[in-house]
mmCIF file of C-alpha atoms in Angstrom:
data_model
loop_
_atom_site.group_PDB
_atom_site.id
_atom_site.type_symbol
_atom_site.label_atom_id
_atom_site.label_comp_id
_atom_site.label_asym_id
_atom_site.label_seq_id
_atom_site.Cartn_x
_atom_site.Cartn_y
_atom_site.Cartn_z
ATOM 1 C CA MET A 40 -151.667 55.750 5.623
ATOM 2 C CA LEU A 41 -152.063 59.693 5.764
ATOM 3 C CA THR A 42 -151.828 61.480 2.438
ATOM 4 C CA CYS A 43 -150.857 64.940 1.904
ATOM 5 C CA THR A 44 -153.352 66.852 0.041
ATOM 6 C CA LEU A 45 -152.268 70.426 -0.027
ATOM 7 C CA SER A 46 -154.684 71.583 -2.823
ATOM 8 C CA THR A 47 -157.634 70.712 -0.937
ATOM 9 C CA PHE A 48 -156.851 73.060 1.954
ATOM 10 C CA ILE A 49 -155.637 76.124 -0.298
ATOM 11 C CA HIS A 50 -158.954 78.238 0.543
ATOM 12 C CA LEU A 51 -158.014 77.527 4.288
ATOM 13 C CA PHE A 52 -154.426 78.584 4.179
ATOM 14 C CA MET A 53 -152.653 81.379 6.624
ATOM 15 C CA PRO A 54 -149.379 83.033 5.392
ATOM 16 C CA ASN A 55 -146.282 81.309 5.464
ATOM 17 C CA THR A 56 -144.233 83.277 7.950
ATOM 18 C CA SER A 57 -141.848 83.235 10.735
ATOM 19 C CA ASN A 58 -142.649 83.630 14.265
ATOM 20 C CA SER A 59 -140.459 86.160 16.544
ATOM 21 C CA PRO A 60 -140.502 86.345 20.295
ATOM 22 C CA GLN A 61 -141.953 89.568 19.964
ATOM 23 C CA GLU A 62 -144.989 88.293 18.050
ATOM 24 C CA LYS A 63 -148.212 88.480 20.163
ATOM 25 C CA THR A 64 -151.644 87.438 19.482
ATOM 26 C CA PRO A 65 -154.284 89.482 21.261
ATOM 27 C CA ALA A 66 -157.084 86.683 21.077
ATOM 28 C CA PRO A 67 -156.256 83.264 22.447
ATOM 29 C CA ALA A 68 -154.560 80.785 20.188
ATOM 30 C CA ILE A 69 -153.652 77.359 19.675
ATOM 31 C CA ARG A 70 -150.020 76.752 18.861
ATOM 32 C CA ALA A 71 -148.583 73.384 18.117
ATOM 33 C CA TYR A 72 -144.901 72.827 16.989
ATOM 34 C CA LEU A 73 -143.268 69.838 15.412
ATOM 35 C CA GLY A 74 -139.622 69.967 16.227
ATOM 36 C CA GLY A 75 -136.667 68.428 14.160
ATOM 37 C CA SER A 76 -133.716 69.166 12.147
ATOM 38 C CA PHE A 77 -135.261 68.843 8.801
ATOM 39 C CA ASP A 78 -132.415 68.003 7.171
ATOM 40 C CA PRO A 79 -133.788 67.807 4.410
ATOM 41 C CA VAL A 80 -137.747 68.534 5.138
ATOM 42 C CA HIS A 81 -139.844 65.941 3.118
ATOM 43 C CA ASN A 82 -143.307 65.153 2.725
ATOM 44 C CA GLY A 83 -143.521 62.934 5.795
ATOM 45 C CA HIS A 84 -143.039 65.988 7.930
ATOM 46 C CA LEU A 85 -145.598 68.151 6.032
ATOM 47 C CA GLU A 86 -148.289 65.051 6.354
ATOM 48 C CA VAL A 87 -147.987 65.284 10.185
ATOM 49 C CA ALA A 88 -148.138 68.727 10.544
ATOM 50 C CA ILE A 89 -151.265 69.283 8.212
ATOM 51 C CA SER A 90 -153.026 66.517 9.759
ATOM 52 C CA VAL A 91 -152.586 68.121 12.945
ATOM 53 C CA TYR A 92 -153.776 71.283 11.524
ATOM 54 C CA GLN A 93 -156.881 69.948 9.917
ATOM 55 C CA HIS A 94 -157.900 68.327 12.939
ATOM 56 C CA LEU A 95 -157.649 71.620 15.177
ATOM 57 C CA LEU A 96 -158.796 73.985 12.514
ATOM 58 C CA PRO A 97 -162.529 72.908 13.361
ATOM 59 C CA ILE A 98 -162.044 73.290 17.132
ATOM 60 C CA ALA A 99 -160.140 76.828 16.772
ATOM 61 C CA THR A 100 -162.801 78.120 14.442
ATOM 62 C CA GLN A 101 -165.763 77.156 16.863
ATOM 63 C CA LEU A 102 -163.794 78.490 20.076
ATOM 64 C CA GLN A 103 -162.698 81.531 18.006
ATOM 65 C CA TYR A 104 -159.130 81.221 18.623
ATOM 66 C CA THR A 105 -156.436 81.586 16.255
ATOM 67 C CA LEU A 106 -154.502 78.696 14.932
ATOM 68 C CA HIS A 107 -150.487 78.383 14.401
ATOM 69 C CA VAL A 108 -148.992 75.163 13.429
ATOM 70 C CA SER A 109 -145.299 75.238 12.846
ATOM 71 C CA LEU A 110 -142.109 73.368 12.288
ATOM 72 C CA LEU A 111 -139.512 73.980 14.567
ATOM 73 C CA PRO A 112 -136.168 73.236 13.092
ATOM 74 C CA ASN A 113 -133.338 72.882 15.412
ATOM 75 C CA ALA A 114 -129.668 74.372 15.433
ATOM 76 C CA ARG A 115 -126.875 72.337 13.819
ATOM 77 C CA SER A 116 -126.311 69.415 16.220
ATOM 78 C CA PRO A 117 -122.811 69.373 17.729
ATOM 79 C CA PHE A 118 -122.859 65.376 17.333
ATOM 80 C CA LYS A 119 -123.180 65.501 13.445
ATOM 81 C CA THR A 120 -120.345 66.025 11.059
ATOM 82 C CA GLN A 121 -123.055 65.928 8.004
ATOM 83 C CA SER A 122 -125.322 68.715 9.309
ATOM 84 C CA THR A 123 -126.564 71.089 6.466
ATOM 85 C CA ASP A 124 -126.066 74.497 6.941
ATOM 86 C CA PRO A 125 -129.154 76.264 8.745
ATOM 87 C CA ASN A 126 -129.638 78.827 6.103
ATOM 88 C CA HIS A 127 -129.911 76.096 3.447
ATOM 89 C CA ARG A 128 -132.486 74.163 5.923
ATOM 90 C CA LEU A 129 -134.548 76.976 6.576
ATOM 91 C CA ALA A 130 -134.576 78.016 2.465
ATOM 92 C CA MET A 131 -135.958 74.528 2.053
ATOM 93 C CA LEU A 132 -138.627 74.687 4.715
ATOM 94 C CA LYS A 133 -139.729 78.009 3.252
ATOM 95 C CA LEU A 134 -139.879 76.106 -0.574
ATOM 96 C CA ALA A 135 -141.828 73.256 1.282
ATOM 97 C CA THR A 136 -144.404 75.089 3.094
ATOM 98 C CA GLU A 137 -145.410 77.585 0.396
ATOM 99 C CA SER A 138 -148.911 77.735 -0.220
ATOM 100 C CA THR A 139 -149.733 75.654 3.110
ATOM 101 C CA PRO A 140 -151.078 76.603 6.443
ATOM 102 C CA ILE A 141 -147.979 75.665 8.166
ATOM 103 C CA GLN A 142 -145.757 78.325 9.566
ATOM 104 C CA ILE A 143 -141.978 78.220 10.574
ATOM 105 C CA ASN A 144 -140.561 79.029 13.942
ATOM 106 C CA GLU A 145 -137.065 79.951 14.261
ATOM 107 C CA LEU A 146 -136.710 79.753 17.846
ATOM 108 C CA GLU A 147 -134.062 77.251 17.792
ATOM 109 C CA LEU A 148 -132.378 77.446 14.578
ATOM 110 C CA TRP A 149 -129.807 80.261 15.349
ATOM 111 C CA GLN A 150 -128.980 79.410 19.027
ATOM 112 C CA ALA A 151 -125.516 77.674 19.720
ATOM 113 C CA PRO A 152 -125.706 74.057 20.308
ATOM 114 C CA PRO A 153 -126.815 72.209 22.517
ATOM 115 C CA VAL A 154 -130.113 73.236 22.378
ATOM 116 C CA TYR A 155 -132.534 71.079 24.467
ATOM 117 C CA THR A 156 -136.401 70.698 24.034
ATOM 118 C CA ILE A 157 -137.332 71.675 27.517
ATOM 119 C CA ASP A 158 -135.792 75.045 27.131
ATOM 120 C CA SER A 159 -137.594 75.585 24.116
ATOM 121 C CA VAL A 160 -140.799 74.675 25.626
ATOM 122 C CA ARG A 161 -140.307 76.998 28.414
ATOM 123 C CA THR A 162 -139.574 79.800 26.367
ATOM 124 C CA LEU A 163 -142.893 79.129 24.450
ATOM 125 C CA ARG A 164 -144.652 78.869 27.459
ATOM 126 C CA GLN A 165 -143.233 82.234 28.698
ATOM 127 C CA GLN A 166 -143.835 83.758 25.602
ATOM 128 C CA TYR A 167 -147.614 82.597 25.300
ATOM 129 C CA PRO A 168 -148.640 81.903 28.934
ATOM 130 C CA ASN A 169 -152.591 81.965 28.044
ATOM 131 C CA ASP A 170 -152.193 79.733 24.777
ATOM 132 C CA SER A 171 -152.823 76.052 24.354
ATOM 133 C CA LEU A 172 -149.174 74.839 23.369
ATOM 134 C CA ILE A 173 -148.941 71.637 21.703
ATOM 135 C CA PHE A 174 -145.521 69.939 21.061
ATOM 136 C CA ILE A 175 -145.734 66.980 18.174
ATOM 137 C CA MET A 176 -143.590 64.014 18.082
ATOM 138 C CA GLY A 177 -143.278 60.213 16.869
ATOM 139 C CA MET A 178 -143.823 57.429 19.499
ATOM 140 C CA ASP A 179 -140.088 56.771 19.065
ATOM 141 C CA SER A 180 -139.193 60.067 20.884
ATOM 142 C CA ALA A 181 -142.137 59.909 23.105
ATOM 143 C CA HIS A 182 -140.938 56.429 24.129
ATOM 144 C CA SER A 183 -137.414 57.695 25.033
ATOM 145 C CA LEU A 184 -138.343 61.014 26.864
ATOM 146 C CA ASP A 185 -137.154 59.858 30.175
ATOM 147 C CA LYS A 186 -133.419 60.042 28.282
ATOM 148 C CA TRP A 187 -133.900 63.526 27.212
ATOM 149 C CA LYS A 188 -132.978 66.442 29.609
ATOM 150 C CA ASP A 189 -135.851 66.838 31.734
ATOM 151 C CA GLY A 190 -138.021 65.078 29.222
ATOM 152 C CA LEU A 191 -140.356 63.982 31.825
ATOM 153 C CA ARG A 192 -141.295 67.450 32.415
ATOM 154 C CA LEU A 193 -142.372 68.748 29.102
ATOM 155 C CA THR A 194 -145.948 68.263 30.194
ATOM 156 C CA ASP A 195 -145.533 70.999 32.663
ATOM 157 C CA HIS A 196 -145.296 73.437 29.843
ATOM 158 C CA VAL A 197 -147.001 71.933 26.926
ATOM 159 C CA ASN A 198 -149.373 69.181 25.789
ATOM 160 C CA LEU A 199 -148.186 66.543 23.484
ATOM 161 C CA TRP A 200 -149.511 65.010 20.384
ATOM 162 C CA VAL A 201 -147.639 61.762 19.651
ATOM 163 C CA PHE A 202 -148.152 60.006 16.176
ATOM 164 C CA ASN A 203 -147.708 56.170 15.777
ATOM 165 C CA ARG A 204 -144.171 56.198 14.729
ATOM 166 C CA GLN A 205 -141.351 53.686 15.756
ATOM 167 C CA SER A 206 -137.763 53.792 16.147
ATOM 168 C CA SER A 207 -135.687 52.593 13.054
ATOM 169 C CA THR A 208 -132.849 50.736 12.962
ATOM 170 C CA ASP A 209 -130.903 53.601 11.614
ATOM 171 C CA VAL A 210 -129.467 55.324 14.429
ATOM 172 C CA SER A 211 -127.351 57.807 12.498
ATOM 173 C CA ASP A 212 -130.579 60.125 11.928
ATOM 174 C CA ASP A 213 -131.935 62.386 14.224
ATOM 175 C CA ILE A 214 -134.454 60.697 16.698
ATOM 176 C CA SER A 215 -137.180 63.510 15.926
ATOM 177 C CA GLU A 216 -136.859 62.334 12.063
ATOM 178 C CA LYS A 217 -137.446 58.671 12.061
ATOM 179 C CA PHE A 218 -139.801 56.880 10.184
ATOM 180 C CA THR A 219 -140.254 53.082 9.647
ATOM 181 C CA ASP A 220 -142.236 50.768 7.754
ATOM 182 C CA ARG A 221 -144.475 49.783 10.779
ATOM 183 C CA THR A 222 -148.102 50.432 10.620
ATOM 184 C CA ILE A 223 -151.251 49.661 12.191
ATOM 185 C CA SER A 224 -152.253 46.233 12.012
ATOM 186 C CA SER A 225 -155.466 46.707 11.225
ATOM 187 C CA LYS A 226 -156.357 45.788 7.291
ATOM 188 C CA ASN A 227 -157.950 49.108 6.593
ATOM 189 C CA ASN A 228 -155.271 51.293 8.324
ATOM 190 C CA THR A 229 -157.207 51.826 11.396
ATOM 191 C CA ALA A 230 -156.411 51.263 14.817
ATOM 192 C CA THR A 231 -157.840 48.364 16.952
ATOM 193 C CA THR A 232 -158.245 48.743 20.479
ATOM 194 C CA GLN A 233 -155.410 46.548 20.940
ATOM 195 C CA ASP A 234 -153.480 48.603 18.754
ATOM 196 C CA VAL A 235 -153.983 51.610 20.930
ATOM 197 C CA ASN A 236 -153.463 49.938 24.261
ATOM 198 C CA PHE A 237 -150.062 48.858 23.018
ATOM 199 C CA LEU A 238 -148.956 52.377 21.837
ATOM 200 C CA LYS A 239 -149.940 53.838 25.333
ATOM 201 C CA THR A 240 -147.897 51.176 26.992
ATOM 202 C CA GLN A 241 -144.954 52.838 25.096
ATOM 203 C CA LEU A 242 -144.908 55.664 27.057
ATOM 204 C CA PRO A 243 -142.676 56.424 30.221
ATOM 205 C CA LEU A 244 -144.739 55.109 33.142
ATOM 206 C CA SER A 245 -144.994 58.325 34.734
ATOM 207 C CA LEU A 246 -146.416 60.108 31.464
ATOM 208 C CA GLN A 247 -149.345 57.349 31.155
ATOM 209 C CA PRO A 248 -151.728 59.142 33.586
ATOM 210 C CA HIS A 249 -151.730 62.044 31.401
ATOM 211 C CA ILE A 250 -152.939 60.163 28.247
ATOM 212 C CA THR A 251 -156.302 61.486 26.928
ATOM 213 C CA ASP A 252 -158.195 59.769 24.353
ATOM 214 C CA SER A 253 -159.475 63.262 22.544
ATOM 215 C CA PRO A 254 -157.077 66.225 21.088
ATOM 216 C CA ILE A 255 -159.799 68.364 22.467
ATOM 217 C CA GLU A 256 -158.220 67.738 25.723
ATOM 218 C CA LEU A 257 -155.021 68.923 24.680
ATOM 219 C CA LEU A 258 -156.952 72.231 24.836
ATOM 220 C CA THR A 259 -157.652 72.230 28.650
ATOM 221 C CA PRO A 260 -155.365 74.896 29.848
ATOM 222 C CA THR A 261 -157.262 77.540 27.649
ATOM 223 C CA ILE A 262 -160.692 75.953 28.134
ATOM 224 C CA GLN A 263 -160.145 76.154 31.850
ATOM 225 C CA GLN A 264 -159.416 79.711 32.156
ATOM 226 C CA SER A 265 -162.538 80.485 29.314
ATOM 227 C CA SER A 266 -164.671 78.128 31.620
ATOM 228 C CA ASP A 267 -163.700 79.989 34.752
ATOM 229 C CA SER A 268 -164.437 83.101 33.100
ATOM 230 C CA LEU A 269 -167.839 81.556 32.096
ATOM 231 C CA ASN A 270 -168.876 80.693 35.596
ATOM 232 C CA SER A 271 -168.033 83.986 37.143
ATOM 233 C CA ASN A 272 -170.137 85.886 34.485
ATOM 234 C CA SER A 273 -173.154 82.931 34.454
ATOM 235 C CA THR A 274 -175.662 85.786 35.162
ATOM 236 C CA ASN A 275 -174.692 87.787 32.273
ATOM 237 C CA PRO A 276 -177.414 86.601 29.669
ATOM 238 C CA ASN A 277 -175.251 88.066 26.592
ATOM 239 C CA ASN A 278 -172.231 85.905 27.524
ATOM 240 C CA THR A 279 -171.100 84.162 24.242
ATOM 241 C CA ASP A 280 -168.380 82.076 25.411
ATOM 242 C CA PRO A 281 -167.613 79.411 22.844
ATOM 243 C CA THR A 282 -166.425 76.833 25.639
ATOM 244 C CA SER A 283 -170.243 76.650 26.613
ATOM 245 C CA THR A 284 -170.424 74.146 23.385
ATOM 246 C CA ASP A 285 -169.801 70.790 23.274
ATOM 247 C CA LEU A 286 -166.144 71.183 23.104
ATOM 248 C CA LYS A 287 -165.617 71.767 26.665
ATOM 249 C CA SER A 288 -163.860 68.851 28.483
ATOM 250 C CA PRO A 289 -165.664 66.674 30.567
ATOM 251 C CA ASP A 290 -162.456 66.434 32.919
ATOM 252 C CA LEU A 291 -160.646 69.664 33.969
ATOM 253 C CA LYS A 292 -159.455 68.604 37.578
ATOM 254 C CA ASN A 293 -155.857 68.867 36.262
ATOM 255 C CA ALA A 294 -155.953 71.593 33.602
ATOM 256 C CA LYS A 295 -152.417 72.816 34.674
ATOM 257 C CA GLN A 296 -150.833 69.641 33.743
ATOM 258 C CA GLY A 297 -150.364 68.823 30.043
ATOM 259 C CA ARG A 298 -152.165 66.032 28.367
ATOM 260 C CA ILE A 299 -150.895 63.570 25.692
ATOM 261 C CA TYR A 300 -152.926 62.585 23.102
ATOM 262 C CA ILE A 301 -151.943 59.291 20.839
ATOM 263 C CA ASP A 302 -152.720 59.573 17.144
ATOM 264 C CA SER A 303 -152.895 55.933 16.239
ATOM 265 C CA ARG A 304 -153.168 56.501 12.598
ATOM 266 C CA PRO A 305 -149.994 55.172 10.678
ATOM 267 C CA ILE A 306 -148.157 57.915 8.799
ATOM 268 C CA THR A 307 -145.446 57.878 5.929
ATOM 269 C CA ALA A 308 -142.534 55.497 6.183
ATOM 270 C CA VAL A 309 -139.437 57.655 5.118
ATOM 271 C CA SER A 310 -136.601 59.254 7.274
ATOM 272 C CA SER A 311 -134.428 62.010 6.369
ATOM 273 C CA THR A 312 -131.386 59.596 6.199
ATOM 274 C CA GLN A 313 -132.848 57.724 3.677
ATOM 275 C CA ILE A 314 -133.478 60.578 1.376
ATOM 276 C CA ARG A 315 -129.953 61.489 2.013
ATOM 277 C CA GLU A 316 -128.422 58.158 1.120
ATOM 278 C CA GLN A 317 -130.491 58.124 -2.203
ATOM 279 C CA LEU A 318 -129.288 61.489 -3.141
ATOM 280 C CA GLN A 319 -125.900 60.177 -2.518
ATOM 281 C CA LYS A 320 -126.438 57.230 -4.732
ATOM 282 C CA LEU A 321 -127.667 59.327 -7.526
ATOM 283 C CA ASP A 322 -124.991 61.646 -7.208
ATOM 284 C CA ASP A 323 -122.256 58.819 -7.531
ATOM 285 C CA GLN A 324 -124.090 57.554 -10.834
ATOM 286 C CA THR A 325 -124.451 61.205 -12.259
ATOM 287 C CA ASN A 326 -120.931 61.868 -11.558
ATOM 288 C CA LYS A 327 -119.973 59.003 -13.663
ATOM 289 C CA MET A 328 -121.762 60.707 -16.795
ATOM 290 C CA PRO A 329 -120.293 63.217 -19.116
ATOM 291 C CA VAL A 330 -121.551 66.808 -18.101
ATOM 292 C CA ALA A 331 -124.373 66.781 -20.818
ATOM 293 C CA GLU A 332 -125.925 63.448 -19.738
ATOM 294 C CA ARG A 333 -125.655 64.531 -16.276
ATOM 295 C CA GLN A 334 -127.476 67.599 -16.841
ATOM 296 C CA ILE A 335 -130.250 65.756 -18.603
ATOM 297 C CA ALA A 336 -130.301 62.995 -15.571
ATOM 298 C CA SER A 337 -130.960 66.012 -13.249
ATOM 299 C CA ILE A 338 -133.828 67.225 -15.261
ATOM 300 C CA ALA A 339 -135.237 63.620 -15.496
ATOM 301 C CA SER A 340 -135.026 63.234 -11.880
ATOM 302 C CA ILE A 341 -136.795 66.843 -11.234
ATOM 303 C CA ASN A 342 -139.613 65.721 -13.952
ATOM 304 C CA ASP A 343 -140.045 62.252 -12.214
ATOM 305 C CA ILE A 344 -140.966 64.084 -8.975
ATOM 306 C CA ILE A 345 -143.212 66.679 -10.521
ATOM 307 C CA SER A 346 -145.258 63.929 -12.108
ATOM 308 C CA ASN A 347 -145.050 61.543 -9.045
ATOM 309 C CA THR A 348 -143.414 58.989 -10.992
ATOM 310 C CA GLU A 349 -143.891 55.714 -8.861
ATOM 311 C CA SER A 350 -140.332 54.413 -9.820
ATOM 312 C CA ASN A 351 -138.200 57.348 -8.195
ATOM 313 C CA PRO A 352 -138.456 56.955 -4.494
ATOM 314 C CA LEU A 353 -137.768 60.643 -4.392
ATOM 315 C CA ALA A 354 -141.107 61.417 -6.217
ATOM 316 C CA LYS A 355 -142.724 60.188 -2.834
ATOM 317 C CA TRP A 356 -140.799 61.967 -0.443
ATOM 318 C CA LEU A 357 -139.477 65.542 -1.765
ATOM 319 C CA ASN A 358 -141.499 68.975 -2.740
ATOM 320 C CA PRO A 359 -140.230 69.527 -6.585
ATOM 321 C CA ALA A 360 -139.020 72.946 -5.340
ATOM 322 C CA VAL A 361 -136.875 71.534 -2.430
ATOM 323 C CA TYR A 362 -135.451 69.095 -4.950
ATOM 324 C CA GLN A 363 -134.646 71.621 -7.289
ATOM 325 C CA TYR A 364 -133.052 73.651 -4.405
ATOM 326 C CA ILE A 365 -130.871 70.715 -3.483
ATOM 327 C CA ILE A 366 -129.483 69.945 -6.782
ATOM 328 C CA ALA A 367 -128.949 73.774 -7.550
ATOM 329 C CA HIS A 368 -126.811 73.839 -4.361
ATOM 330 C CA GLN A 369 -125.271 70.631 -4.743
ATOM 331 C CA LEU A 370 -126.580 69.462 -1.272
ATOM 332 C CA TYR A 371 -126.184 65.545 -0.004
ATOM 333 C CA SER A 372 -123.887 64.777 -2.780
ATOM 334 C CA ALA A 373 -121.185 62.174 -1.993
ATOM 335 C CA ALA A 374 -118.742 64.768 -2.831
ATOM 336 C CA GLN A 375 -119.983 66.858 -0.058
ATOM 337 C CA PHE A 376 -119.250 64.227 2.809
ATOM 338 C CA ARG A 377 -115.890 63.008 1.685
#
């Protein structure tokens, strides 16, 4: 199972800033996005985003490209009566990503719903025509892309990084946020060939030819462009194009079509729905206490999270600052949804 070791990477961290449509990066860039409602944001989200960042950073460094890995919160869903205000979700995202390399992109957050992923990736491709774009999702979402609006056309605009994640039985949660207890079958939490082959079959049939075994091939549009430049200047002895290294993809025949990389490593089994339910249970319990005892109970829960107490499941799931924000603003309480 992946572990979120944020302190290990502090010396590599970039500023936590919100992207804007006007932002331009002069040098080629690699941009990866993890979408979801983040209601609330939890450690599973950060594990996925930081894992992608860790894997792409050495590649970006060698290619001399800038790297942006962003959480892409969606607008309030018109089909949810319990959606949390976008301002609260954004505030919690900022707390969760503070002192990490992960950024926040507000492209979808303030749009009137419904907002479709296909429209977002088209917009991102228009904003960054020369960059490598990667959309991160779980296998549960990738498996159902044929049910999304133009979901099978996502690879016309972006590459996909798909994590080993299956649909849960809880249909009330947003599909992009479901985690389950299923993990890779190997005893050492590593994928066997059988595991990987099974995961590949979970994609819609029309997308399976785009599967690649290497995340480097998710950069093929950028590498193809650099490779073309390298070939055109092959007589220049001063050419130092980094794509002439071993990072160059062996197969660039279809560079304009997005690739799909399946990351078979298991990820934390947690969903925002589970967290909301747990918070509501705690709220029910504390509301039955006298005011003084209720305050002590809230402080005890925060201390549990800070000290990572195993008996408190919220300690494994929530950033302490996010939990404090939830308590301070009385989010996800049972009374909120009555």
